[in-house]
CSV table of C-alpha atoms and ligand atoms in Angstrom, one decimal:
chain,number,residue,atom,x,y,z
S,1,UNK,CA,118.7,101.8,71.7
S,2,UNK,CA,118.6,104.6,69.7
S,3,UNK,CA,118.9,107.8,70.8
S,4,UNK,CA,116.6,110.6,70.1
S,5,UNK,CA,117.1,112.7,73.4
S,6,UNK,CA,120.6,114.6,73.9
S,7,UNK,CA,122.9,112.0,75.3
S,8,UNK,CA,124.7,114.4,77.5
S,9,UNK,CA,121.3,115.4,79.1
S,10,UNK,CA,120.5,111.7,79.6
S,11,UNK,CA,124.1,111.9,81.4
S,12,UNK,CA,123.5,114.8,83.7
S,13,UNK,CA,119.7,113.3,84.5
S,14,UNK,CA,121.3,110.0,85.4
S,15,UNK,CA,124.2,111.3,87.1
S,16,UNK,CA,121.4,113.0,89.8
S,17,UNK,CA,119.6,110.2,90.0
S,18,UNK,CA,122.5,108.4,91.2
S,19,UNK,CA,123.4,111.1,94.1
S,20,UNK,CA,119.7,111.6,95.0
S,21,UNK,CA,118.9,110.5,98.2
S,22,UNK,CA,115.2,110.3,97.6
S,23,UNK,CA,113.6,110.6,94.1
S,24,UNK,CA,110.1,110.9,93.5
S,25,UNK,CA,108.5,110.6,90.1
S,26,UNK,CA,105.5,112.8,89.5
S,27,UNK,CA,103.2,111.4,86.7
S,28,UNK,CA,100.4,112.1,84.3
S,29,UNK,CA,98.3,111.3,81.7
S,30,UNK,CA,101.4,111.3,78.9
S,31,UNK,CA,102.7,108.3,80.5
S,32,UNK,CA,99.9,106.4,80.1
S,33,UNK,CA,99.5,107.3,76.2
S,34,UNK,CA,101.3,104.8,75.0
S,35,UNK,CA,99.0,102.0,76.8
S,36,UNK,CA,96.5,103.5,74.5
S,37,UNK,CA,95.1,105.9,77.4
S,38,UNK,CA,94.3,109.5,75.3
S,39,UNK,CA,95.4,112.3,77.8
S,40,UNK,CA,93.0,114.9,78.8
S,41,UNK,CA,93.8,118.0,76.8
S,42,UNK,CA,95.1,118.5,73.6
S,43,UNK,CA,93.9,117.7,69.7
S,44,UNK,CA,93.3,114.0,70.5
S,45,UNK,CA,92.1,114.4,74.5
S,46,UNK,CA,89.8,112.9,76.0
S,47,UNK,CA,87.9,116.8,76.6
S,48,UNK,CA,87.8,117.3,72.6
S,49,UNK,CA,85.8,114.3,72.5
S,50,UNK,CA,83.4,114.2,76.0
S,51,UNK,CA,82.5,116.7,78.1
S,52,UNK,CA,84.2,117.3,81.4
S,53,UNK,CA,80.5,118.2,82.9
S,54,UNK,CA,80.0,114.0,83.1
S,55,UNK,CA,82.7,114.4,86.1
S,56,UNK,CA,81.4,117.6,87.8
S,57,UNK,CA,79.6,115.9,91.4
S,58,UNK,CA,76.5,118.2,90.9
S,59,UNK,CA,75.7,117.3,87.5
S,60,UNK,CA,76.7,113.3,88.6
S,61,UNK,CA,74.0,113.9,91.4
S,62,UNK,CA,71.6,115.2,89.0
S,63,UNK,CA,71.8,113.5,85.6
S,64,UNK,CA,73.5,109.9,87.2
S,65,UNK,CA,72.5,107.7,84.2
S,66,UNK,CA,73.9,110.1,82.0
S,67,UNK,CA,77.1,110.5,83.7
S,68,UNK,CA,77.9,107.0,84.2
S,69,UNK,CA,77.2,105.9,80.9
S,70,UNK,CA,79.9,107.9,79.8
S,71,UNK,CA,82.1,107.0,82.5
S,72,UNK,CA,81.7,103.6,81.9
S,73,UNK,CA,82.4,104.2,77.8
S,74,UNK,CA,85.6,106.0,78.7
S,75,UNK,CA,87.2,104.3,81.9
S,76,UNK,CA,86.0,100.9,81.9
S,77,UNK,CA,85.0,99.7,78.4
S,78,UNK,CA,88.1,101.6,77.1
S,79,UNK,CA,90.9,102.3,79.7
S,80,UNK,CA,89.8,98.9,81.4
S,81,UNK,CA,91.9,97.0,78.2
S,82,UNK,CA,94.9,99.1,78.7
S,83,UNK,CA,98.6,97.9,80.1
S,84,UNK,CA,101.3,98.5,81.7
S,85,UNK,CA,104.0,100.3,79.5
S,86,UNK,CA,107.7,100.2,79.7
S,87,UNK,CA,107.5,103.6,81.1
S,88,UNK,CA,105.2,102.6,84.1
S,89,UNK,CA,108.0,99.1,84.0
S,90,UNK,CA,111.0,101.3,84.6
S,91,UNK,CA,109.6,103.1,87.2
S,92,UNK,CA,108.8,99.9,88.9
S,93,UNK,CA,112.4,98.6,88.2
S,94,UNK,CA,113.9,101.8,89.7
S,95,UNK,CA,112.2,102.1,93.2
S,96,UNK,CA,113.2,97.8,93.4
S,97,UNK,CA,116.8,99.0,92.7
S,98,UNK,CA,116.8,101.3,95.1
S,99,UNK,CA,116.7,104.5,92.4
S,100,UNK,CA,113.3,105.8,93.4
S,101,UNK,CA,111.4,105.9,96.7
S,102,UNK,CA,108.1,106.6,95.4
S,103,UNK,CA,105.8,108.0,92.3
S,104,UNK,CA,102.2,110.7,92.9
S,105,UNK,CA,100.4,110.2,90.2
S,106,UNK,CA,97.4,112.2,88.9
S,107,UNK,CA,96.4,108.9,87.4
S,108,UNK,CA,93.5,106.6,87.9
S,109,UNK,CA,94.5,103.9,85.9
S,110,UNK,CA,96.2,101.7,88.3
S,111,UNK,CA,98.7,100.6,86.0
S,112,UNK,CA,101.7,101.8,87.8
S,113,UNK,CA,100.7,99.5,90.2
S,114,UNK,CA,99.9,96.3,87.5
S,115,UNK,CA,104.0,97.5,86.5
S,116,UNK,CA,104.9,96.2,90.2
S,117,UNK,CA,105.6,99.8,91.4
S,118,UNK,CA,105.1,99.4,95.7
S,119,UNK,CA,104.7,103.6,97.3
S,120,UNK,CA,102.1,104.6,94.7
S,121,UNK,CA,100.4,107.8,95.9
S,122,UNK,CA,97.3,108.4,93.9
S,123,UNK,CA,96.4,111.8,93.9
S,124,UNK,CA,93.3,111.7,92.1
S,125,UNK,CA,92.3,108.7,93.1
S,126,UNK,CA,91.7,105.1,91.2
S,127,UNK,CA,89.0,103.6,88.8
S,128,UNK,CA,89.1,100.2,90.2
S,129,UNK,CA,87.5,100.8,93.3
S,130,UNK,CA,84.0,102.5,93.7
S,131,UNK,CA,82.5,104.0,96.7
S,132,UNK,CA,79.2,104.4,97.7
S,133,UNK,CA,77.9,108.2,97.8
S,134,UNK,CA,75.7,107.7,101.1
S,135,UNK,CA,77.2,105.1,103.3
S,136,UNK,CA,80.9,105.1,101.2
S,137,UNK,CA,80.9,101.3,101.3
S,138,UNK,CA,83.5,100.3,98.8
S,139,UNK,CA,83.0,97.9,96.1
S,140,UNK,CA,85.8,96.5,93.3
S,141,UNK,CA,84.7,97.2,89.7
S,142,UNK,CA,84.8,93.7,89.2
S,143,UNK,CA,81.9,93.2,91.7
S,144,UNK,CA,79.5,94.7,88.9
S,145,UNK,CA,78.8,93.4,84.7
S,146,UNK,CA,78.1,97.9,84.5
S,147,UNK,CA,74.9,96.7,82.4
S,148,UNK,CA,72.8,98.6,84.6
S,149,UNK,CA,73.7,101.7,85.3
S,150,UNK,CA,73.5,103.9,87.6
S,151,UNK,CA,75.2,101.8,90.0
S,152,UNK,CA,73.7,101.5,93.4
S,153,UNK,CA,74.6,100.6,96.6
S,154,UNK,CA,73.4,97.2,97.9
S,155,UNK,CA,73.1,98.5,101.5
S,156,UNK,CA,71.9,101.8,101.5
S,157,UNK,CA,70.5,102.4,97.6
S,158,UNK,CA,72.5,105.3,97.4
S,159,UNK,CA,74.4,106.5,94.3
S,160,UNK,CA,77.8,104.5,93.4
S,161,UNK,CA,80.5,106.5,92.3
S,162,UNK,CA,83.9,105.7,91.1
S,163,UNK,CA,87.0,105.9,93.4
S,164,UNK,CA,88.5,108.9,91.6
S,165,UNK,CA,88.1,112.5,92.5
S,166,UNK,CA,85.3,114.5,90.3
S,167,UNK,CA,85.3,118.3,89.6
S,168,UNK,CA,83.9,120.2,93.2
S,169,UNK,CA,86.1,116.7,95.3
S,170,UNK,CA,88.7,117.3,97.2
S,171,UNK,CA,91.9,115.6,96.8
S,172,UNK,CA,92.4,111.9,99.2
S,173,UNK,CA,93.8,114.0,102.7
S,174,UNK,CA,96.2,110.7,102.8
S,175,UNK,CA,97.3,111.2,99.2
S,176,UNK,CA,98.2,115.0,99.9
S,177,UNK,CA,99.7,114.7,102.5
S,178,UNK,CA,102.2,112.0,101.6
S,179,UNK,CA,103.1,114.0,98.5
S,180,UNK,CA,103.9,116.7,100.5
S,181,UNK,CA,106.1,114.9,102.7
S,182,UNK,CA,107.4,113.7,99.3
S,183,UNK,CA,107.7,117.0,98.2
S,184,UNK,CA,109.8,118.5,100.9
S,185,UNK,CA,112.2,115.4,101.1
S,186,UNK,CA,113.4,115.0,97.7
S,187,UNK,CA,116.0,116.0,96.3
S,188,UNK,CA,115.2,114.8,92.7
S,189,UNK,CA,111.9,115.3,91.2
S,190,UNK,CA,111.4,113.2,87.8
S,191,UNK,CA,107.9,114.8,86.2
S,192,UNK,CA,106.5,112.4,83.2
S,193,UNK,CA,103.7,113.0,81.0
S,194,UNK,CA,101.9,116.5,82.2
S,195,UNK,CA,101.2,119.6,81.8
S,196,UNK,CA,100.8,121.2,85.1
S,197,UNK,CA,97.4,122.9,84.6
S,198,UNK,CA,95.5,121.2,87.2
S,199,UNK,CA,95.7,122.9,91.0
S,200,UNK,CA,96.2,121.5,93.7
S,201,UNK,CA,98.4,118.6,91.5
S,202,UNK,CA,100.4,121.1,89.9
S,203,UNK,CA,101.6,122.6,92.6
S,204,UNK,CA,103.4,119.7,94.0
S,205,UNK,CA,106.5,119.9,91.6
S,206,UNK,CA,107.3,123.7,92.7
S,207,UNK,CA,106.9,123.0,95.9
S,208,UNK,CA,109.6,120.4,95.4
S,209,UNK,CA,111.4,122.8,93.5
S,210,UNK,CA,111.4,125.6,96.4
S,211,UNK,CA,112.5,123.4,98.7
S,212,UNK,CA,116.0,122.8,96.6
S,213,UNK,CA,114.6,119.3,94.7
S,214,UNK,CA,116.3,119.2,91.3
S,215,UNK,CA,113.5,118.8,88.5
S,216,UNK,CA,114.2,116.1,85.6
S,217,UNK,CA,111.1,116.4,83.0
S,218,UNK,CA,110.0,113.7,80.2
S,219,UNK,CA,107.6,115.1,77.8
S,220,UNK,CA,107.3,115.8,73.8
S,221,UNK,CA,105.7,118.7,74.2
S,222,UNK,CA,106.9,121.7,76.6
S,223,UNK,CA,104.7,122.0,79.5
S,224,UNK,CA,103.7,124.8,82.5
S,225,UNK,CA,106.9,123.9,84.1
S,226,UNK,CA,109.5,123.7,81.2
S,227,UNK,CA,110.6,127.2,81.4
S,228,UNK,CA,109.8,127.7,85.1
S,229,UNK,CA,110.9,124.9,87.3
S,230,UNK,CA,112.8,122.3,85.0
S,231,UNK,CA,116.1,121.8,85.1
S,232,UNK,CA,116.7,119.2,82.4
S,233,UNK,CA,114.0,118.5,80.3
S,234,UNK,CA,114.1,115.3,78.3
S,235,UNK,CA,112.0,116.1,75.3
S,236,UNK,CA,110.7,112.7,73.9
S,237,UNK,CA,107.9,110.0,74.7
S,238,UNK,CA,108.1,108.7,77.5
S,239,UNK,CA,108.7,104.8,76.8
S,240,UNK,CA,111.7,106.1,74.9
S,241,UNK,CA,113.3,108.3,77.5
S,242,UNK,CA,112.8,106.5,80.5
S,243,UNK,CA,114.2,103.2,78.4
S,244,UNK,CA,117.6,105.3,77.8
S,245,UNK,CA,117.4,106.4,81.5
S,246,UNK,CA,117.1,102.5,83.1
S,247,UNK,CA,119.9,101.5,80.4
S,248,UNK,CA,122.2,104.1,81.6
S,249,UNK,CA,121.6,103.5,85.4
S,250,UNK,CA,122.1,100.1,85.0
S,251,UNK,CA,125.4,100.6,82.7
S,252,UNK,CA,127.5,103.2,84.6
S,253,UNK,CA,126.1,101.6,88.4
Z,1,LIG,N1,105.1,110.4,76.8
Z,1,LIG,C1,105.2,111.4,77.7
Z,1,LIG,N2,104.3,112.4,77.7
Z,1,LIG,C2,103.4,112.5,76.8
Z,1,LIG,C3,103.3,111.5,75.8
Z,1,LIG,C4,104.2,110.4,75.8
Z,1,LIG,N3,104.1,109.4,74.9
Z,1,LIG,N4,102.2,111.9,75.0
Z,1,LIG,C5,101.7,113.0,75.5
Z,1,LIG,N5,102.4,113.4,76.5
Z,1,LIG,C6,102.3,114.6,77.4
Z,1,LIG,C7,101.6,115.8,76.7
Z,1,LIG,O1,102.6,116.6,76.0
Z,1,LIG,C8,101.1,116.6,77.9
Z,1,LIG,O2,102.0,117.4,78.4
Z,1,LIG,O3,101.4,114.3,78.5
Z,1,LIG,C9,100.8,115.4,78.9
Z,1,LIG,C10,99.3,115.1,79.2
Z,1,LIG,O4,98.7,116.2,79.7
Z,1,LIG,P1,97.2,116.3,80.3
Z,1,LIG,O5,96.3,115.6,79.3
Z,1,LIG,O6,96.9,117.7,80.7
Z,1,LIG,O7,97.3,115.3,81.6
Z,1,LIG,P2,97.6,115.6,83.1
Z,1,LIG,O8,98.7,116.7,83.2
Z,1,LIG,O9,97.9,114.3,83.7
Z,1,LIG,O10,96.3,116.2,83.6
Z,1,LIG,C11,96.1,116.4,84.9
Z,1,LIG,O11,93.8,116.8,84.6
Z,1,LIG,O12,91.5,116.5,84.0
Z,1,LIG,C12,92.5,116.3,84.9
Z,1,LIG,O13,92.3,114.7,86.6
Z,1,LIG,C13,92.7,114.8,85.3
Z,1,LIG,O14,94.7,113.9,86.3
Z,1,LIG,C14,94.2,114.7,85.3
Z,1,LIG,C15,94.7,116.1,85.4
């Protein structure tokens, strides 16, 4: 493969991730970009083109046909097509190799887990389950054609949300807590594809940091962490990188 990211910092990453005793990859929307998923922010983002309000709970509560219209445009008709990557396949190659005990992802997407990857911690949640809003019944996506929309549940008649975390949600207790554990175990953290703007998520890799992880970053573009936190960044899409970082584990193991 060709390589477009400094070999010798490909070196250096993979040389920790041989040592490491526990690496956790930390992921977001960038690695999902090349399964045709836009990320959030930026020129081609998802919030240039909708508006964010659609995922606030208040205005879900108040305008529901609205908001799930527009849910349904963007994660179901759209996302719904999307695949696993060889990004999300490396990953899942890594933690069966023994490389990698687990991945938090801000992602909703489930296709970490279509990849084969096992300890998933999703801290936003996922889109392929819903939840009822009144008696939290769950419900597969696939149990509904979305014709008819707002959802509602068959039980109680209550509003039908999807399984991810809106704007005013707090984040799955479960979900925090096992990246916190993750967190304060590691010793290599490996982030892919985000920009660290979004609290509480973005405070996972400095906490990781401050508790002597090592941080390996995978992104184009410099993010919030680049010049705070990183120690090696890997500038370059993530299919790419992550394809030089499986080739070198496998080759020098
Ligand atoms: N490979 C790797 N990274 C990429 C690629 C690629 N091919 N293309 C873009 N990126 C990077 C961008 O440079 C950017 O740093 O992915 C990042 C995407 O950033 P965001 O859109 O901000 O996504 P994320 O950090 O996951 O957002 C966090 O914000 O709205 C919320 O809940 C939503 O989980 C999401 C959270």
């Amino acid at each position: 493969m060709s390589s477009s990211v400094n070999q010798l910092s490909i070196s250096k990453a993979v040389k920790w991730l041989k040592q490491s005793n526990y690496t956790t990859a930390f992921t977001g929307a960038g690695i999902s970009v090349e399964s045709g998923i836009p990320p959030f922010r930026g020129e081609d983002g998802l919030w240039s083109k909708y508006d964010p309000i659609v995922l606030d709970l208040d205005y879900f509560h108040t305008h529901p046909a609205h908001s799930w219209d527009v849910i349904k445009e963007i994660f179901y008709d759209f996302f719904g097509e999307a695949k696993a990557n060889a990004a999300h396949i490396v990953l899942a190659k890594m933690e069966a190799a023994g490389f990698l005990k687990n991945i938090i992802t801000q992602n909703i997407d489930n296709l970490h887990q279509e990849a084969g990857s096992k300890a998933v911690i999703e801290f936003h949640g996922n889109s392929r389950t819903l939840v009822c809003t009144g008696c939290h019944k769950q419900y597969s996506n696939s149990d509904f054609s979305l014709d008819e929309l707002p959802l509602r549940c068959e039980d109680c008649n209550a509003l039908i949300k999807p399984d991810f975390i809106f704007f005013g949600e707090g984040i799955p207790p479960l979900a925090y807590q096992k990246s916190i554990e993750a967190a304060e175990k590691a010793d290599v953290f490996l982030l892919i594809g985000t920009t660290g703007e979004v609290m509480p998520a973005s405070q996972i890799p400095h906490l990781a940091k401050s508790n002597g992880a090592k941080i390996i970053e995978v992104n184009p573009n410099p993010s919030n962490y680049t010049h705070q936190i990183t120690d090696i960044f890997l500038q370059g899409k993530a299919t790419e990188v992550m394809g030089e970082i499986l080739e070198n584990l496998i080759q020098t193991s």
